[in-house]
Coordinates of N, CA, C and O in Angstrom, one line a residue:
M699 N 57.7 -34.2 -42.3 CA 57.2 -35.2 -41.3 C 55.6 -34.8 -40.5 O 56.0 -33.2 -40.4
V700 N 54.7 -35.4 -40.2 CA 53.6 -35.0 -39.8 C 53.3 -35.8 -38.6 O 53.4 -37.1 -38.3
L701 N 53.0 -35.2 -37.2 CA 52.8 -35.7 -36.2 C 51.4 -35.6 -35.8 O 51.1 -34.3 -35.6
K702 N 50.4 -36.4 -35.6 CA 48.9 -35.9 -35.2 C 48.7 -36.6 -33.8 O 48.8 -37.7 -33.8
V703 N 48.0 -35.9 -33.1 CA 47.8 -36.3 -31.8 C 45.8 -36.1 -31.8 O 45.4 -34.7 -32.1
T704 N 45.1 -37.3 -31.5 CA 43.9 -36.7 -31.2 C 43.4 -37.2 -29.9 O 43.8 -38.5 -29.4
D705 N 42.2 -36.7 -29.2 CA 41.7 -37.0 -28.2 C 40.4 -37.2 -28.1 O 39.7 -36.7 -29.6
N706 N 39.6 -37.9 -27.4 CA 37.9 -37.8 -27.8 C 37.5 -36.7 -26.2 O 36.5 -37.3 -26.1
G707 N 38.0 -36.1 -25.8 CA 37.5 -35.0 -24.5 C 36.6 -34.0 -25.2 O 35.6 -34.4 -26.0
I708 N 36.1 -32.9 -24.1 CA 34.9 -32.0 -24.6 C 35.4 -31.1 -26.0 O 34.6 -30.3 -26.0
G709 N 36.7 -31.1 -26.1 CA 36.8 -30.2 -27.4 C 37.4 -28.7 -27.0 O 37.3 -28.7 -25.6
I710 N 37.6 -27.9 -27.7 CA 38.0 -26.6 -27.8 C 37.2 -25.5 -28.4 O 36.8 -25.7 -29.5
S711 N 36.6 -24.6 -27.5 CA 35.7 -23.8 -28.5 C 36.5 -22.9 -29.3 O 37.8 -22.8 -29.4
R712 N 35.9 -22.7 -30.1 CA 36.6 -21.6 -31.1 C 37.1 -20.4 -30.8 O 38.2 -20.1 -30.9
E713 N 36.4 -19.9 -29.7 CA 37.1 -18.4 -29.1 C 38.7 -19.1 -28.5 O 39.4 -18.2 -28.8
D714 N 38.6 -20.3 -27.9 CA 39.9 -20.8 -27.3 C 40.7 -21.0 -28.5 O 42.1 -20.7 -28.3
I715 N 40.3 -21.5 -29.4 CA 41.3 -21.9 -30.4 C 42.2 -20.8 -30.9 O 43.1 -20.6 -31.3
N716 N 41.6 -19.8 -31.2 CA 41.9 -18.3 -31.6 C 42.9 -17.8 -30.8 O 43.6 -17.0 -31.0
R717 N 42.9 -18.4 -29.2 CA 43.9 -17.6 -28.4 C 45.2 -18.5 -27.8 O 45.7 -18.5 -27.2
I718 N 44.8 -20.0 -28.3 CA 45.4 -21.3 -27.9 C 47.1 -20.9 -28.0 O 47.9 -21.5 -27.2
F719 N 47.6 -20.3 -29.2 CA 49.0 -20.0 -28.9 C 49.3 -18.9 -28.3 O 50.9 -18.5 -28.0
E720 N 48.9 -17.9 -27.7 CA 49.3 -16.7 -26.7 C 49.8 -17.5 -25.6 O 49.5 -18.3 -24.6
P721 N 51.0 -16.8 -25.2 CA 51.8 -17.0 -23.9 C 51.2 -17.1 -22.9 O 50.2 -15.6 -22.7
F722 N 51.0 -18.0 -22.0 CA 50.5 -17.8 -20.5 C 48.7 -17.7 -20.7 O 47.9 -17.6 -19.6
Y723 N 48.3 -17.9 -21.9 CA 46.5 -18.0 -22.1 C 46.3 -19.6 -21.1 O 47.0 -20.6 -21.8
T724 N 45.4 -19.5 -20.4 CA 44.9 -20.7 -19.9 C 43.6 -21.0 -19.2 O 43.3 -19.6 -19.1
K725 N 42.9 -21.8 -19.4 CA 41.7 -21.9 -18.9 C 41.5 -22.5 -17.4 O 40.5 -22.8 -16.8
K726 N 42.9 -23.0 -16.9 CA 43.0 -23.7 -15.6 C 42.5 -22.6 -14.2 O 42.7 -21.6 -14.6
V727 N 42.2 -23.1 -13.4 CA 41.8 -22.4 -11.9 C 43.2 -22.3 -11.5 O 44.1 -22.9 -11.7
M728 N 43.6 -20.9 -11.0 CA 44.7 -20.5 -10.4 C 45.1 -21.5 -9.3 O 44.1 -22.0 -8.3
G729 N 46.4 -21.7 -9.1 CA 46.8 -22.7 -8.1 C 47.1 -24.3 -8.6 O 47.6 -24.9 -8.0
R730 N 46.3 -24.5 -9.8 CA 46.6 -25.6 -10.4 C 47.8 -25.7 -11.3 O 48.1 -24.6 -11.7
S731 N 48.4 -27.0 -11.8 CA 49.4 -26.9 -12.4 C 49.4 -26.1 -13.9 O 48.3 -26.4 -14.5
G732 N 50.4 -26.0 -14.2 CA 50.5 -25.3 -16.0 C 50.4 -23.9 -15.8 O 49.8 -23.2 -14.8
A733 N 51.3 -23.3 -16.7 CA 51.5 -21.9 -16.8 C 50.7 -21.3 -18.0 O 50.9 -20.4 -18.4
G734 N 50.4 -22.0 -18.7 CA 49.7 -21.6 -20.4 C 50.9 -21.4 -21.2 O 50.6 -20.5 -22.0
L735 N 52.0 -22.2 -21.2 CA 53.2 -22.0 -21.9 C 53.2 -23.1 -22.5 O 53.9 -22.9 -23.8
G736 N 52.7 -24.3 -22.4 CA 52.9 -25.4 -23.3 C 52.9 -25.3 -24.8 O 54.0 -25.5 -25.8
I737 N 51.7 -25.2 -25.3 CA 51.4 -24.9 -26.8 C 52.4 -23.8 -27.2 O 52.3 -24.0 -28.4
A738 N 52.4 -22.8 -26.4 CA 53.1 -21.5 -27.1 C 54.2 -22.1 -27.3 O 54.9 -21.2 -28.2
V739 N 55.0 -22.7 -26.4 CA 56.4 -23.2 -26.7 C 56.6 -24.3 -27.9 O 57.5 -24.2 -28.5
V740 N 55.6 -25.3 -28.0 CA 55.6 -26.0 -29.0 C 55.3 -25.3 -30.3 O 56.0 -25.6 -31.4
W741 N 54.7 -24.3 -30.5 CA 54.2 -23.5 -31.6 C 55.8 -22.8 -31.9 O 56.1 -22.7 -33.2
G742 N 56.4 -22.1 -31.1 CA 57.5 -21.4 -31.5 C 58.6 -22.4 -32.1 O 59.1 -22.2 -33.0
T743 N 58.7 -23.4 -31.7 CA 59.7 -24.6 -31.8 C 59.4 -25.0 -33.6 O 60.1 -25.5 -34.2
V744 N 58.1 -25.3 -33.7 CA 57.6 -25.6 -34.7 C 58.1 -24.6 -35.7 O 58.5 -24.8 -37.1
K745 N 57.5 -23.2 -35.5 CA 57.8 -22.3 -36.4 C 59.3 -21.9 -36.7 O 59.6 -21.8 -37.8
D746 N 60.3 -22.1 -35.4 CA 61.7 -22.1 -35.7 C 62.2 -23.4 -36.8 O 63.1 -23.1 -37.5
H747 N 61.3 -24.5 -37.0 CA 61.7 -25.4 -37.9 C 60.9 -25.5 -39.1 O 60.7 -26.4 -40.0
S748 N 60.4 -24.1 -39.7 CA 59.6 -24.0 -40.7 C 58.1 -24.8 -40.8 O 57.8 -25.1 -42.2
G749 N 57.7 -25.3 -39.9 CA 56.6 -25.6 -39.8 C 55.2 -25.4 -39.3 O 55.3 -23.9 -39.4
Y750 N 54.2 -25.7 -39.4 CA 53.1 -25.1 -38.9 C 52.1 -26.3 -37.9 O 52.4 -27.2 -38.0
I751 N 51.1 -25.6 -37.2 CA 50.2 -26.4 -36.2 C 48.8 -26.1 -37.1 O 48.7 -25.2 -37.1
D752 N 48.1 -27.1 -37.3 CA 46.6 -27.7 -37.4 C 45.8 -28.1 -36.2 O 46.2 -28.9 -36.0
I753 N 44.8 -27.2 -35.9 CA 44.0 -27.6 -34.9 C 42.4 -27.6 -35.3 O 41.9 -26.8 -35.7
Q754 N 42.1 -28.9 -35.2 CA 40.6 -29.3 -35.6 C 39.7 -29.9 -34.3 O 40.4 -30.7 -33.5
S755 N 38.7 -29.0 -33.8 CA 38.1 -29.6 -32.3 C 36.6 -29.1 -32.7 O 36.1 -28.1 -33.4
S756 N 35.9 -30.1 -32.2 CA 34.4 -29.9 -32.0 C 34.1 -30.3 -30.6 O 34.3 -31.3 -30.1
P757 N 32.8 -29.4 -30.2 CA 32.4 -29.6 -28.9 C 32.1 -30.9 -28.8 O 31.3 -31.5 -29.6
T758 N 32.3 -31.8 -27.7 CA 31.8 -33.2 -27.4 C 32.9 -34.2 -28.0 O 32.3 -35.4 -27.9
Q759 N 33.3 -33.6 -29.0 CA 33.8 -34.7 -30.2 C 35.4 -34.7 -30.1 O 36.1 -35.7 -30.8
G760 N 35.9 -34.0 -29.1 CA 37.4 -34.1 -29.0 C 38.2 -33.2 -30.0 O 37.8 -32.3 -30.5
T761 N 39.4 -33.4 -29.9 CA 40.4 -32.3 -30.9 C 41.4 -33.2 -31.4 O 42.0 -34.1 -31.0
T762 N 42.0 -32.8 -32.3 CA 43.0 -33.2 -33.3 C 44.1 -31.9 -33.6 O 43.7 -31.1 -33.9
V763 N 45.4 -32.3 -33.0 CA 46.4 -31.1 -33.4 C 47.5 -31.9 -34.3 O 48.2 -33.1 -34.0
T764 N 47.6 -31.5 -35.4 CA 48.5 -31.9 -36.5 C 50.0 -30.8 -36.6 O 49.6 -29.7 -36.6
L765 N 50.9 -31.6 -36.2 CA 52.2 -30.9 -36.4 C 52.6 -31.3 -37.8 O 53.1 -32.5 -38.1
H766 N 53.0 -30.0 -38.5 CA 53.7 -30.3 -39.8 C 55.1 -29.5 -39.6 O 55.3 -28.6 -39.4
L767 N 56.1 -30.5 -40.0 CA 57.5 -30.1 -39.8 C 58.1 -30.2 -41.0 O 58.0 -31.5 -41.9
L768 N 59.0 -29.7 -41.3 CA 59.8 -29.4 -42.8 C 60.7 -30.5 -42.7 O 61.5 -30.6 -41.7
S769 N 60.9 -31.7 -43.6 CA 61.7 -32.7 -43.6 C 62.8 -32.1 -44.4 O 62.6 -31.5 -45.5
T770 N 64.3 -32.5 -44.0 CA 65.6 -32.0 -44.4 C 66.6 -33.1 -44.5 O 66.5 -34.2 -43.6
K771 N 67.3 -33.4 -45.4 CA 68.4 -34.2 -45.4 C 69.6 -33.9 -44.9 O 69.7 -32.5 -45.0
A772 N 70.3 -34.8 -43.9 CA 71.3 -34.3 -43.4 C 72.8 -34.5 -44.1 O 72.6 -35.0 -45.1

């Protein structure tokens, strides 16, 4: 199964993409919502299900996050 989410925001820098899965990594100003755990938790869940995440981003062009999950028969 593949889940793809795309936005047309400001994009993510190459430096930030290299760190995006680190727990508690955030670019938000202190005191704002979020603890930098969201994508780290998603990555852990996807990995636990033998999947992977692909992130493509370009400055001013937005970002596409693609989750690849192993399909299994019940």
